[in-house]
Structure formats: C-alpha cells, structure tokens
mmCIF file of C-alpha atoms and ligand atoms in Angstrom:
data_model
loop_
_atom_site.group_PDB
_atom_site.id
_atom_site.type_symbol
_atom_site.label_atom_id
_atom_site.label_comp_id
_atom_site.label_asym_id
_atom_site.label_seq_id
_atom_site.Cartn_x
_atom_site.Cartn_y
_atom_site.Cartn_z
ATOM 1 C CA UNK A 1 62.817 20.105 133.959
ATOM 2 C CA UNK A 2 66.110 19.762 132.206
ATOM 3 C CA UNK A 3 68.351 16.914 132.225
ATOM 4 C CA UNK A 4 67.523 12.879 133.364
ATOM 5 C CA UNK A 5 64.803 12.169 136.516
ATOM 6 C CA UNK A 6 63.914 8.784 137.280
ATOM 7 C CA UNK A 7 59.979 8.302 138.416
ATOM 8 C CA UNK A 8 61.324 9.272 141.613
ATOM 9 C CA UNK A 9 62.210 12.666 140.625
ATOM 10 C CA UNK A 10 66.065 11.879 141.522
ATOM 11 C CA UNK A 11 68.634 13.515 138.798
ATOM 12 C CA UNK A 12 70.975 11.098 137.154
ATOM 13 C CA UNK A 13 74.311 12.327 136.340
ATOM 14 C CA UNK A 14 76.460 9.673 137.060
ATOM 15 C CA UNK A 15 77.477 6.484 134.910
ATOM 16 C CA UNK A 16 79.585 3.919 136.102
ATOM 17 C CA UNK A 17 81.309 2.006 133.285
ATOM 18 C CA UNK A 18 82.644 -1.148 133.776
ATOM 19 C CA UNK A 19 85.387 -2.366 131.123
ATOM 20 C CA UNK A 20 86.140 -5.351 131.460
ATOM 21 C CA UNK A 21 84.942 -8.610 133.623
ATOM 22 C CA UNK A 22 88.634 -9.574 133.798
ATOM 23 C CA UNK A 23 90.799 -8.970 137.179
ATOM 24 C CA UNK A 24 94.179 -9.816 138.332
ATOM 25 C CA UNK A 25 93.105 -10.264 142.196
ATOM 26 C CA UNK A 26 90.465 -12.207 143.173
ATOM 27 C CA UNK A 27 89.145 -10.334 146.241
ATOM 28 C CA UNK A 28 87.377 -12.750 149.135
ATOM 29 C CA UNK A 29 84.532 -10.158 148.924
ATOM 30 C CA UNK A 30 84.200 -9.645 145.662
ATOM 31 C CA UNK A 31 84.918 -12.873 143.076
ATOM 32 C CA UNK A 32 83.940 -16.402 143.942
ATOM 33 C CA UNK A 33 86.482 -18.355 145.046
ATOM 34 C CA UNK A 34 86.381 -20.733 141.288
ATOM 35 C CA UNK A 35 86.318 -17.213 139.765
ATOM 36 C CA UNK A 36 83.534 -16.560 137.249
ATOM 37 C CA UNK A 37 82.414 -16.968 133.640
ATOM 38 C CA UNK A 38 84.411 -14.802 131.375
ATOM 39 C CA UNK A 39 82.256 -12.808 129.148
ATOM 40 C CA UNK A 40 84.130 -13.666 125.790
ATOM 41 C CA UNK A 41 85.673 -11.061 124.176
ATOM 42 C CA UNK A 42 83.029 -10.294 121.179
ATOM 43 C CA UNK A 43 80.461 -9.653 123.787
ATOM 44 C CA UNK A 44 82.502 -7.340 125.458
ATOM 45 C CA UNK A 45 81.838 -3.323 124.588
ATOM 46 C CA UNK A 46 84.477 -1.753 121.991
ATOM 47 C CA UNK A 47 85.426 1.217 123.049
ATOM 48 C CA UNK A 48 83.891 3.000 119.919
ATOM 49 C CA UNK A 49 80.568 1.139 121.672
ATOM 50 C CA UNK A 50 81.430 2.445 125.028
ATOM 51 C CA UNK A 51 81.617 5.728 123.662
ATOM 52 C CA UNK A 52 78.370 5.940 121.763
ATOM 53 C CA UNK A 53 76.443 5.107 124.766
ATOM 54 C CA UNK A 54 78.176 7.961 126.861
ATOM 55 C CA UNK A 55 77.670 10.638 124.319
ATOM 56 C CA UNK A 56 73.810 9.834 124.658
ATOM 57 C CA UNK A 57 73.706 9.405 128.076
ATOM 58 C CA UNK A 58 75.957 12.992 128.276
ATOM 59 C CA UNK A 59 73.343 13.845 125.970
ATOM 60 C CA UNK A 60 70.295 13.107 128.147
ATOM 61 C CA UNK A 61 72.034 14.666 131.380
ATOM 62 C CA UNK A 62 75.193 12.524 132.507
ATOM 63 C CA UNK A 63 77.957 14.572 133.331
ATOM 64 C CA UNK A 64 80.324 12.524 135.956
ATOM 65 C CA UNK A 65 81.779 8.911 134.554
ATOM 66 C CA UNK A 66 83.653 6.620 136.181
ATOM 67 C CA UNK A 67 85.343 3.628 135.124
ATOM 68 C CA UNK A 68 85.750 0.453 137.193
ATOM 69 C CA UNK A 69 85.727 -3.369 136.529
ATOM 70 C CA UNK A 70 86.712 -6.645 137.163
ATOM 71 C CA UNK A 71 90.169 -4.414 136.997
ATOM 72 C CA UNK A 72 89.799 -1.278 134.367
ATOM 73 C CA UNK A 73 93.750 -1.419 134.134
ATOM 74 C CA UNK A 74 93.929 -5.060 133.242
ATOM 75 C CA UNK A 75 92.091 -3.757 129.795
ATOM 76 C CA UNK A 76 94.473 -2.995 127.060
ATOM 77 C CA UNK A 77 94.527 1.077 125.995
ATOM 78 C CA UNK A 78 92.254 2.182 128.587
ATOM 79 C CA UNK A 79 94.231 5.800 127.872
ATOM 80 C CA UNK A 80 92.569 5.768 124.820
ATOM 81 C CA UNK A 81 88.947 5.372 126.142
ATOM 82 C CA UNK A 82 89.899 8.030 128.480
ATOM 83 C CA UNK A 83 90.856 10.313 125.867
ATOM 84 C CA UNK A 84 87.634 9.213 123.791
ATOM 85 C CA UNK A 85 85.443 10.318 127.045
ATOM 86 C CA UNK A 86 87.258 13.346 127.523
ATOM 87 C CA UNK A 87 85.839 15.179 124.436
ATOM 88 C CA UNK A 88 82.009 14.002 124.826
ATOM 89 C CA UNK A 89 81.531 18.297 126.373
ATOM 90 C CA UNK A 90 79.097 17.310 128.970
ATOM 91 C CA UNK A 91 81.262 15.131 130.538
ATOM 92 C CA UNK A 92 83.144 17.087 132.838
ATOM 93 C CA UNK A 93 84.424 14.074 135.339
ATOM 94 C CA UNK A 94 86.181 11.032 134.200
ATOM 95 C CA UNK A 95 87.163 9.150 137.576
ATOM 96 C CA UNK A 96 88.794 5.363 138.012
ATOM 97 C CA UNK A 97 88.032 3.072 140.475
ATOM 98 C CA UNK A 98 90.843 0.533 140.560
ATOM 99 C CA UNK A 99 93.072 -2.218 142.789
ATOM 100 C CA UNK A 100 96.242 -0.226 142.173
ATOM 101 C CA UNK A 101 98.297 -2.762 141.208
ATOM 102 C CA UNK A 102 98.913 -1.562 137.528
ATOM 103 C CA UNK A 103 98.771 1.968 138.590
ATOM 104 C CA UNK A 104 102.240 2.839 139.210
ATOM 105 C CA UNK A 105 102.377 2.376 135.380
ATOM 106 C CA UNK A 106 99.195 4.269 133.934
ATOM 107 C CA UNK A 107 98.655 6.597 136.410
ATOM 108 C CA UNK A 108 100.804 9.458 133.987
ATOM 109 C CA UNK A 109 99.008 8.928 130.820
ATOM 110 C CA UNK A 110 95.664 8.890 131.809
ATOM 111 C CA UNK A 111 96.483 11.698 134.246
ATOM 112 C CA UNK A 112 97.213 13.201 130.655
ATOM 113 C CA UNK A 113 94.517 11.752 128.860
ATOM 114 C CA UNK A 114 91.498 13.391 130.968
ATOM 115 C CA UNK A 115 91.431 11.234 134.028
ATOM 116 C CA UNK A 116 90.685 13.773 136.970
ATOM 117 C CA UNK A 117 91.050 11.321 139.809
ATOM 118 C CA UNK A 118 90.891 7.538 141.339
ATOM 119 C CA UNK A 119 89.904 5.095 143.893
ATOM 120 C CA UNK A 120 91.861 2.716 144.511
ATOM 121 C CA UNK A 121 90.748 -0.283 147.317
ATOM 122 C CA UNK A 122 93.154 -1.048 150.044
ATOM 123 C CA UNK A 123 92.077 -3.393 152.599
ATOM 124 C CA UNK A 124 95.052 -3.782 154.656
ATOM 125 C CA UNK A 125 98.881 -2.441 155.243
ATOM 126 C CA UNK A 126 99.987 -6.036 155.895
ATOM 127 C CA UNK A 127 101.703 -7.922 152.992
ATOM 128 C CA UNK A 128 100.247 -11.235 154.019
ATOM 129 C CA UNK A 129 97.470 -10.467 154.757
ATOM 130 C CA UNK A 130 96.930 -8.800 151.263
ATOM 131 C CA UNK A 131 98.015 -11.891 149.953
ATOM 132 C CA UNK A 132 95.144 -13.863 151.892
ATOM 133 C CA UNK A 133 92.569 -10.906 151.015
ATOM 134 C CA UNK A 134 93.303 -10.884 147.146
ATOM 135 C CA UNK A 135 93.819 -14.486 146.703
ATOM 136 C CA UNK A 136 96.521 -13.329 144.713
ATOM 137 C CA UNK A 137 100.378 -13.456 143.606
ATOM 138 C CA UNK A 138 100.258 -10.089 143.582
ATOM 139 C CA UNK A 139 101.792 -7.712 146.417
ATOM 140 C CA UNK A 140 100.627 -4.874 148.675
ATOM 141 C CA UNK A 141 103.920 -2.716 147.565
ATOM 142 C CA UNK A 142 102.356 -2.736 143.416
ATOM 143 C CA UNK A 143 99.357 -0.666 145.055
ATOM 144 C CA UNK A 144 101.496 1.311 147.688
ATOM 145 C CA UNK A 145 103.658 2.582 144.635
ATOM 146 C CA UNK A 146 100.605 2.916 142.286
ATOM 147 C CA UNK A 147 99.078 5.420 145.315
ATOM 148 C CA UNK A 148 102.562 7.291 145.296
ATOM 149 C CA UNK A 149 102.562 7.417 141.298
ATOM 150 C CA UNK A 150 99.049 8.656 141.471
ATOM 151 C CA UNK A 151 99.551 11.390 143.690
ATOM 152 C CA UNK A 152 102.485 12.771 142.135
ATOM 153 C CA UNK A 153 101.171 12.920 138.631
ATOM 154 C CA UNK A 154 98.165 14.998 140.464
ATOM 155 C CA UNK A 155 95.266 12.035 140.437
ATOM 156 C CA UNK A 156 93.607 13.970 143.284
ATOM 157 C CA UNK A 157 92.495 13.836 146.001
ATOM 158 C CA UNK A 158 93.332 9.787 145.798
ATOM 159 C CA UNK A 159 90.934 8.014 147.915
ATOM 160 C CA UNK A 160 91.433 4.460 149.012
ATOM 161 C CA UNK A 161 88.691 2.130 149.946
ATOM 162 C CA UNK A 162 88.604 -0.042 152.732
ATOM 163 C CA UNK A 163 86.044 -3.272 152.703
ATOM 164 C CA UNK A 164 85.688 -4.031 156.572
ATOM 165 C CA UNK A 165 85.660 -7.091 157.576
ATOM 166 C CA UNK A 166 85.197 -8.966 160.863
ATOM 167 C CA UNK A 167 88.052 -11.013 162.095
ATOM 168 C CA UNK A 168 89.648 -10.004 158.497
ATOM 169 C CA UNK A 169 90.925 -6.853 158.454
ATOM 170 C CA UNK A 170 88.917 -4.563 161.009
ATOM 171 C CA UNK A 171 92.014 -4.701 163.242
ATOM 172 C CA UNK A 172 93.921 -2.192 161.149
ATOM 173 C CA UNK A 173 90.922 0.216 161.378
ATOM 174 C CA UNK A 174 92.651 2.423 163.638
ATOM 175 C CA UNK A 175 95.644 1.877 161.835
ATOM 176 C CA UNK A 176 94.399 3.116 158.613
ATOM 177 C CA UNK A 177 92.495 5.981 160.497
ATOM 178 C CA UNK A 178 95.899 7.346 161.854
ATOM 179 C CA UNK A 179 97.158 7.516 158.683
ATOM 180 C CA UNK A 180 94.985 10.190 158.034
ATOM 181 C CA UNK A 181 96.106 12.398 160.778
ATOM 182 C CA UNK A 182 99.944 13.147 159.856
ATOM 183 C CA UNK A 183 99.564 12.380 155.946
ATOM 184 C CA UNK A 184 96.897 13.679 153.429
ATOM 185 C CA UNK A 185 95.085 10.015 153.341
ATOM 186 C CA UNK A 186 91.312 9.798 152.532
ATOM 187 C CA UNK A 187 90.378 6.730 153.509
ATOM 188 C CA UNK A 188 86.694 5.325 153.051
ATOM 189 C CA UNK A 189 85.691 2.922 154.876
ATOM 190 C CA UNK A 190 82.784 0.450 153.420
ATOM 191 C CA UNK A 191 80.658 -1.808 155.207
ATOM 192 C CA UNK A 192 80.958 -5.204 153.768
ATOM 193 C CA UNK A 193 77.848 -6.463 151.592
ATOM 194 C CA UNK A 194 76.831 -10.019 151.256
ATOM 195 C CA UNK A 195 76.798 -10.907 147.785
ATOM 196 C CA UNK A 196 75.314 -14.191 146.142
ATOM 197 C CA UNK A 197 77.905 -16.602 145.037
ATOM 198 C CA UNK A 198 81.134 -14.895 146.401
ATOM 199 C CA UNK A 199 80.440 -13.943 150.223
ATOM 200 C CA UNK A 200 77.610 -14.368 151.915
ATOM 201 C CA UNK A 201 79.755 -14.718 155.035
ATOM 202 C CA UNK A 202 77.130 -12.433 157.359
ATOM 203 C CA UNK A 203 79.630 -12.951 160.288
ATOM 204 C CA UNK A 204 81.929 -10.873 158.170
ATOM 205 C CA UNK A 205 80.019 -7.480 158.751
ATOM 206 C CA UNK A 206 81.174 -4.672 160.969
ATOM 207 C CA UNK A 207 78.558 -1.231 161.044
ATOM 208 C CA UNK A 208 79.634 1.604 160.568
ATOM 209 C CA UNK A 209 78.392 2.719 164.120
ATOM 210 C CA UNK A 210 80.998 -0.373 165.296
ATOM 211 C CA UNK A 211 83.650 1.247 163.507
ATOM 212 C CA UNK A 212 83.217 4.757 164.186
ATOM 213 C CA UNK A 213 83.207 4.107 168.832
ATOM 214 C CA UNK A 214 86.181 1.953 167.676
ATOM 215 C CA UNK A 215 87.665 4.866 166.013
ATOM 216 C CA UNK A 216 87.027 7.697 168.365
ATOM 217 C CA UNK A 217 89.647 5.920 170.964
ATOM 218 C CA UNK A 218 91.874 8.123 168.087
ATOM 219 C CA UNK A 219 89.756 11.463 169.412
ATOM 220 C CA UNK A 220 87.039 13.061 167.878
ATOM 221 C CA UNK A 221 85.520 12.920 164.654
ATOM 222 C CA UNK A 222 84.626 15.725 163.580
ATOM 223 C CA UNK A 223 82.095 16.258 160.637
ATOM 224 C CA UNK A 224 83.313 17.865 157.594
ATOM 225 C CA UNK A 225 82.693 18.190 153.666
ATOM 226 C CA UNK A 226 84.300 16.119 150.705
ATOM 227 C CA UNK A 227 86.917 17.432 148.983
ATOM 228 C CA UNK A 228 85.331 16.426 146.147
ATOM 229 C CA UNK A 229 82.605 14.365 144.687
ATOM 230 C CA UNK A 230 79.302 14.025 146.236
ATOM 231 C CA UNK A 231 79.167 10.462 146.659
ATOM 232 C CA UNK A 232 77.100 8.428 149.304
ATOM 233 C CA UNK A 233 80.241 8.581 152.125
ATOM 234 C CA UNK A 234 79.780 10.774 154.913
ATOM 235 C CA UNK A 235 83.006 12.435 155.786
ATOM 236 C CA UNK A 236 84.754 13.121 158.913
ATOM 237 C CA UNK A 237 88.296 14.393 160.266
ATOM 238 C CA UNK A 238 89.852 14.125 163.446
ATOM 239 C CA UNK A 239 90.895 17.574 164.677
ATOM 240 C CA UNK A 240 93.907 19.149 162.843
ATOM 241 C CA UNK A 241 94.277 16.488 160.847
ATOM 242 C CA UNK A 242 95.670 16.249 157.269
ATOM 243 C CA UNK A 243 93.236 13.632 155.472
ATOM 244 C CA UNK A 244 89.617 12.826 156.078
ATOM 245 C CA UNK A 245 87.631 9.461 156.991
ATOM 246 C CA UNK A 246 84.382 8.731 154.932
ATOM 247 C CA UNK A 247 81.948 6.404 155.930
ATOM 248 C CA UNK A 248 79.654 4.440 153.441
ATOM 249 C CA UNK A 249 77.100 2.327 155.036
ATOM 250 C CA UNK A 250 75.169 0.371 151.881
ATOM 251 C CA UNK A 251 73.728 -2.070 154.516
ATOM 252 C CA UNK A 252 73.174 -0.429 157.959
ATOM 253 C CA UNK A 253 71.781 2.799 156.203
ATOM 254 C CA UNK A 254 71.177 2.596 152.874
ATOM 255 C CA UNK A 255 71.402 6.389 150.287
ATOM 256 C CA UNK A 256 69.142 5.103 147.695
ATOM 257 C CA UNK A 257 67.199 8.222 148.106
ATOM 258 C CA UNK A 258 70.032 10.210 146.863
ATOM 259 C CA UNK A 259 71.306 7.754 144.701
ATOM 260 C CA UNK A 260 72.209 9.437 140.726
ATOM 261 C CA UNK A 261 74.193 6.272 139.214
ATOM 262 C CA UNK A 262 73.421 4.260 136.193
ATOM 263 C CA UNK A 263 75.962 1.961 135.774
ATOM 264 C CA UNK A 264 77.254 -0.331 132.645
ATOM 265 C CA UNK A 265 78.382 -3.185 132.491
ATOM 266 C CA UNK A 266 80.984 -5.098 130.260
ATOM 267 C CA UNK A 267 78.995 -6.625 128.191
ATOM 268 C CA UNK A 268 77.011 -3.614 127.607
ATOM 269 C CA UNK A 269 73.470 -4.064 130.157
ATOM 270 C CA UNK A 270 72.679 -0.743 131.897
ATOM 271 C CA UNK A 271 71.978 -1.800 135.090
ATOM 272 C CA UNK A 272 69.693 1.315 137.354
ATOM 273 C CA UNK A 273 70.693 -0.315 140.704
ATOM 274 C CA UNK A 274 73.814 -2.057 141.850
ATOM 275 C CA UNK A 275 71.439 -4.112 144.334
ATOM 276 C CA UNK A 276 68.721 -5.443 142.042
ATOM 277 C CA UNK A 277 68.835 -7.757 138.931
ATOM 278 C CA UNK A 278 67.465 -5.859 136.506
ATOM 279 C CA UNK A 279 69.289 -4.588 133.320
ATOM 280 C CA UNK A 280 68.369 -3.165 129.885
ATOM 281 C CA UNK A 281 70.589 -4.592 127.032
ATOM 282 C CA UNK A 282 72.140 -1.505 124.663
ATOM 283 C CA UNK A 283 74.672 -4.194 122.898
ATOM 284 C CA UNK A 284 72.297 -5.661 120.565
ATOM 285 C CA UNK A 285 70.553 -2.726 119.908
ATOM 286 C CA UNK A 286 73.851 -0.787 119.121
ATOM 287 C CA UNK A 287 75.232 -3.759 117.267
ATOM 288 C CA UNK A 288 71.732 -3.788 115.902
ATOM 289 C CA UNK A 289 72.130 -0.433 114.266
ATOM 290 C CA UNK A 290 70.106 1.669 116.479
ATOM 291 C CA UNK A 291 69.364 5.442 116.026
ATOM 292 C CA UNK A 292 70.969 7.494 118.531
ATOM 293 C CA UNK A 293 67.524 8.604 119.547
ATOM 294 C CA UNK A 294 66.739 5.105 119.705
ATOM 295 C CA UNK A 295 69.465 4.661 122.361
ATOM 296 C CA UNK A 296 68.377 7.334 124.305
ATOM 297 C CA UNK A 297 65.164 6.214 124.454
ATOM 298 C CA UNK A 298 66.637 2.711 125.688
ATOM 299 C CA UNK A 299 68.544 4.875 128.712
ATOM 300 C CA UNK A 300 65.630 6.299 129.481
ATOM 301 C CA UNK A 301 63.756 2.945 130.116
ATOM 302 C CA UNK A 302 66.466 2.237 131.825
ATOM 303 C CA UNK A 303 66.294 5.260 134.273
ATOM 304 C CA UNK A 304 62.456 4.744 134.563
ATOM 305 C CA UNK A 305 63.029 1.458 135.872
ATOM 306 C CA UNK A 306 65.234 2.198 138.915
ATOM 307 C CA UNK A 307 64.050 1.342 141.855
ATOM 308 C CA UNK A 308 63.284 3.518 144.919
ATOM 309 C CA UNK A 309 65.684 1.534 147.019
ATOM 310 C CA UNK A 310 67.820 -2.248 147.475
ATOM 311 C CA UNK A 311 66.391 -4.855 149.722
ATOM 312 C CA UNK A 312 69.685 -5.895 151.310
ATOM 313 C CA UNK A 313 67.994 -5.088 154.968
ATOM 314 C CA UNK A 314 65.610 -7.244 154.389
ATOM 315 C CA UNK A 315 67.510 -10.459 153.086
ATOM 316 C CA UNK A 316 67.349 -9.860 149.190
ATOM 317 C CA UNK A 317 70.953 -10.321 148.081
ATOM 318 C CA UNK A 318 71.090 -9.725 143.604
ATOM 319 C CA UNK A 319 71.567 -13.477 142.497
ATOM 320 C CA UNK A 320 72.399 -12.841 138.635
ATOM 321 C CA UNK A 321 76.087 -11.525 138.811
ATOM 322 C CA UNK A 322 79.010 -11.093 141.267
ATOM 323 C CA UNK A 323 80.085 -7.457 142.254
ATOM 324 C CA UNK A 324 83.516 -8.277 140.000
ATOM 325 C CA UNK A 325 80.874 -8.053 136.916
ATOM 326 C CA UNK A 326 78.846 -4.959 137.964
ATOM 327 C CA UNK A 327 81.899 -2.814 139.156
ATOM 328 C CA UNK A 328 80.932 -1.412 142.867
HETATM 329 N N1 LIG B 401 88.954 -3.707 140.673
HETATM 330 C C1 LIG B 401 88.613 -2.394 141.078
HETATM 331 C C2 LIG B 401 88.815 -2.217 142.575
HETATM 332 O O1 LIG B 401 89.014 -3.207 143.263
HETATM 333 O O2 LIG B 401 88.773 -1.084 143.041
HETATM 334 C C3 LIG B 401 87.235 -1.952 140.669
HETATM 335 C C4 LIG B 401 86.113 -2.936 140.775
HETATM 336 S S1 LIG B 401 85.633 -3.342 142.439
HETATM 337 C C5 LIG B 401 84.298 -4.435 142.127
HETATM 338 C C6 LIG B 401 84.852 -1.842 142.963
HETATM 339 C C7 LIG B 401 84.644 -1.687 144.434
HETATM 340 O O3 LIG B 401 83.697 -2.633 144.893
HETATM 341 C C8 LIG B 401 85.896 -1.871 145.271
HETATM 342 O O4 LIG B 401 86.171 -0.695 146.006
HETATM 343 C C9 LIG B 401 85.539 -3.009 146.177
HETATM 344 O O5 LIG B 401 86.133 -2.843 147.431
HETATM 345 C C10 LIG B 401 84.021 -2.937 146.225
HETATM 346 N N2 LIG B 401 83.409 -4.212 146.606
HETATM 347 C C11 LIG B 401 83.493 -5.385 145.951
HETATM 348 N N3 LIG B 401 82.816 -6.363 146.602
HETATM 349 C C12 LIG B 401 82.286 -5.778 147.713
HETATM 350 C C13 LIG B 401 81.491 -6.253 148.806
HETATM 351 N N4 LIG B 401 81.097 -7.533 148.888
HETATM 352 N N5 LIG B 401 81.134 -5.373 149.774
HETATM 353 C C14 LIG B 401 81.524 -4.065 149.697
HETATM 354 N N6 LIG B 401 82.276 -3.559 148.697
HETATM 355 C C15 LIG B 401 82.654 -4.404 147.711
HETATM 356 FE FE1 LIG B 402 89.172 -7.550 141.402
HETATM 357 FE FE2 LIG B 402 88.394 -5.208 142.411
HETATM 358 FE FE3 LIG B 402 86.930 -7.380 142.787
HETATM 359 FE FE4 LIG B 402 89.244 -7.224 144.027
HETATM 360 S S1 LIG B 402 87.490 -5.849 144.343
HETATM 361 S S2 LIG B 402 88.473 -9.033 142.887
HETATM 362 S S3 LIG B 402 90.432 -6.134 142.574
HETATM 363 S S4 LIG B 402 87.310 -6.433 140.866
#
C-alpha cells in the first residue's frame, strides 16, 4: 500500500496548517472571552519551517492543504507561503479557511499565488449581531465584500460556515438557507462544539436533525454531491436551487471513521485529532537539525497515534488548547 494509513487503515491526505495563533475577532465559540496566551513570535513556524514539513508530509502521501488560524490573513505575506506550497508537486489543493474580514484585500493575489478556494465563517446577516458574535470592532460588510472579492477573482466554489447556536443565531437558519435558493451560496452549517475554556455553554447546541425539520418549512432537501472537496458535510439542495446546504454534525454524529486530516499547529505540534490532546512536536526537531527522513519518521508517529474516534459524546471536551490555536 502506497501513500500514509494510520493503524486504522484510514488514508491521510489532508493537512491543516494553522499560521498563526493571532485573530482580529474574538468569536464567542471559539476564543475565551480574556483571549489567550500568545505563542511569541520565535516559537511560531517560519514559513521556510512550514514548508519543510509539507514537502515531507506531500512526500509521505498528503496531497490537499489547507490553511486556517487564529486568522491566516492577520499573518503578514501569507501570498508568499501560498506560492511556497504551490510548487511542493504532490500538493495539488491549497484551500483557506478564514473570517473574511481581510479578504476583500488578499483574495486576488493568493487567487494568483495557488490558492484554489476558501471558507470563510459567517454566523449571521445582522450587523449587530456580528458585532455581539465576534466580540469585535470589526463589521459584517468587511466579510460581505471579502465573499464578493473572492468570488470574482474565481476562489470557488466559496463556502461559508455557519456555527449554530441556540438563542444566538439559529433564527437566521432559514434565512441563510434561502439564500441558497436564488444565489449560488454554499452554506455549511456546523453544530456547535463545547470547547474547554471558551464555551462550554451546552445550552448553546442545536442538532443537525433540529435544524434540518426547521429547514424543510423552505421545501425539500434533496440529497446531492459536493461540488468539491470530500469533507465530513453532507450536502443537500432544495429543488431547483442555485447553491447547496451541507451539514456537519461533529457532536450528534461524529465522521472519525472517515476522517484523513493531520493538522499543524502554529507553533509547529502535529496534532492527529482536532478532539484529543495529543501532539507530536516537529519544531525542535526541525530547529534541531533533523534529517528529512527523520521528519518523516516523526509524521508518521504522528499518524500512528490517531485515534479511532473523539469522545465529545461522551463528555471528554480537549482541555490543552482553544479551537483559535488548533484551527477547526
Ligand atoms: N479564523 C478563521 C475562521 O474563523 O474561519 C479560521 C480559524 S477558525 C478556528 C476555523 C473554524 O472553526 C471556523 O469555521 C469556526 O467557525 C470553527 N469553530 C471554532 N470554534 C468552534 C466551535 N466551538 N464549534 C464549532 N465550530 C467552531
Ligand atoms: Fe478568530 Fe476564526 Fe476563532 Fe472567530 S472562529 S475567533 S475568526 S479564529
């Protein structure tokens, strides 16, 4: 068998690189409400680092990368990392998960760079209530124009993300899910997961099941493929429509048993599941002057460790780091 397996027999092709620790929002969902510890910025990954560790892990069988945060676009020159990625061969999808807010003006030269396509997280249409969701002095209209700017340079298909939450935001579901039928929207929506230190607010959660009767007052969903990717969301359209609805359920059904991410983090752990603690440090080795084989072996402990599945059903909640440090 070619190309990375973890003791579950599962390929691995996808690493999730987190850039930075830094964000300009601070999500209720996702950063404590003090904020956190700010990796300083010698422990943070150099690029050069970043790209070392890719061109092994393309090496061993990655092919799909995706960058994400704290904020990727709060980190100076993330073009150039782009552009670093883009020649590693085996790397044949560099994707961005990101707020928006600094979109509107990157989205052009990383379009040019390599970057085939983003996510970007929208959790209402309401300006004040964006206000009250990000904690921020940001405004909803810096991520409605980053979408627009994304689309137009070609960023696609652009799909925005959609944290439910109880009594939050889950009253714009159907709002959001109209969208979809007169304009080319993909919209995901994501079940809200309790994580220690920021929200553990279980009165916040909404199941996907909830959402989905709520939505069908719209008409039917109807089951159909991604347009691209072949992520954990299930996706669905309502008849004749233009965009599609995807559903990711980390908490009510959990897709560990298809799951192919390793993901990195800023100060350079690889970390085999979003949902549990562990991590193998790569910084210290690389700074340490590792062989490249030596790396690779290092990934592959890595991908040996991951675990069959998270624990969030049953009450275990990771304790070490807040989802604004691991990257989603
Ligand atoms: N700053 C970027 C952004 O907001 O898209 C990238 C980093 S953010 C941590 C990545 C994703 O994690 C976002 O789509 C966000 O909605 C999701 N996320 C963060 N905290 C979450 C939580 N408690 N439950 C579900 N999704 C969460
Ligand atoms: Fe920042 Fe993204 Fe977390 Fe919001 S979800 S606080 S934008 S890292």
């Amino acid at each position: 068998m070619t190309g990375l397996y973890d003791s579950f027999q599962r390929p691995i092709n996808y690493l999730r690189i987190s850039v930075t620790d830094r964000c300009n929002l601070r999500c209720i969902y996702c950063m404590p409400a003090d904020g956190v510890q700010l990796t300083s910025h010698r422990d943070i990954l150099t690029y050069e680092e970043i790209y070392t560790i890719a061109r092994a892990a393309a090496e061993l069988g990655i092919n799909k990368v995706r960058l994400t945060g704290g904020e990727p676009l709060v980190r100076s020159r993330l073009t150039e990392l782009v552009q670093m990625l883009a020649q590693i061969d085996a790397i044949d999808d560099i994707s961005l998960t990101t707020n928006g807010t600094l979109l509107g003006r990157y989205a052009a030269e990383l379009k040019q760079a390599g970057l085939k396509r983003v996510n970007i997280s929208l959790d209402t249409l309401k300006s004040g209530k964006f206000k009250f969701i990000t904690r921020g002095s940001l405004n909803l209209d810096d991520v409605l124009e980053g979408i627009k700017v994304a689309r137009s340079v070609g960023l696609n298909p652009v799909k925005l993300n959609m944290v439910v939450m109880f009594g939050i935001n889950d009253d714009e579901l159907l709002d959001f899910a109209a969208k979809t039928i007169n304009e080319e929207w993909h919209v995901r929506f994501i079940e809200f997961m309790p994580i220690a230190g920021v929200c553990t607010t279980a009165s916040y959660f909404v199941s996907v099941s909830d959402m989905r009767k709520r939505l069908e007052l719209l008409g039917k969903l109807e089951p159909c493929l991604p347009s691209v990717g072949n992520g954990p969301a299930k996706y669905f359209r309502f008849p004749h429509a233009r965009g599609t609805i995807g559903f990711i359920t980390p908490v009510s059904e959990h897709f560990c048993f298809h799951c192919n991410r390793l993901r990195l983090t800023a100060d350079g752990r690889l970390r085999p599941c979003l949902l549990a603690d562990d991590e193998v440090d790569l910084k210290q080795p690389l700074r340490g002057g590792i062989s490249s084989a030596g790396l690779k072996q290092l990934i592959e402990s890595a991908v040996a460790d991951k675990p069959l599945r998270h624990h969030l059903a049953e009450g275990y909640v990771p304790k070490d780091r807040p989802m604004t440090q691991v990257g989603g």
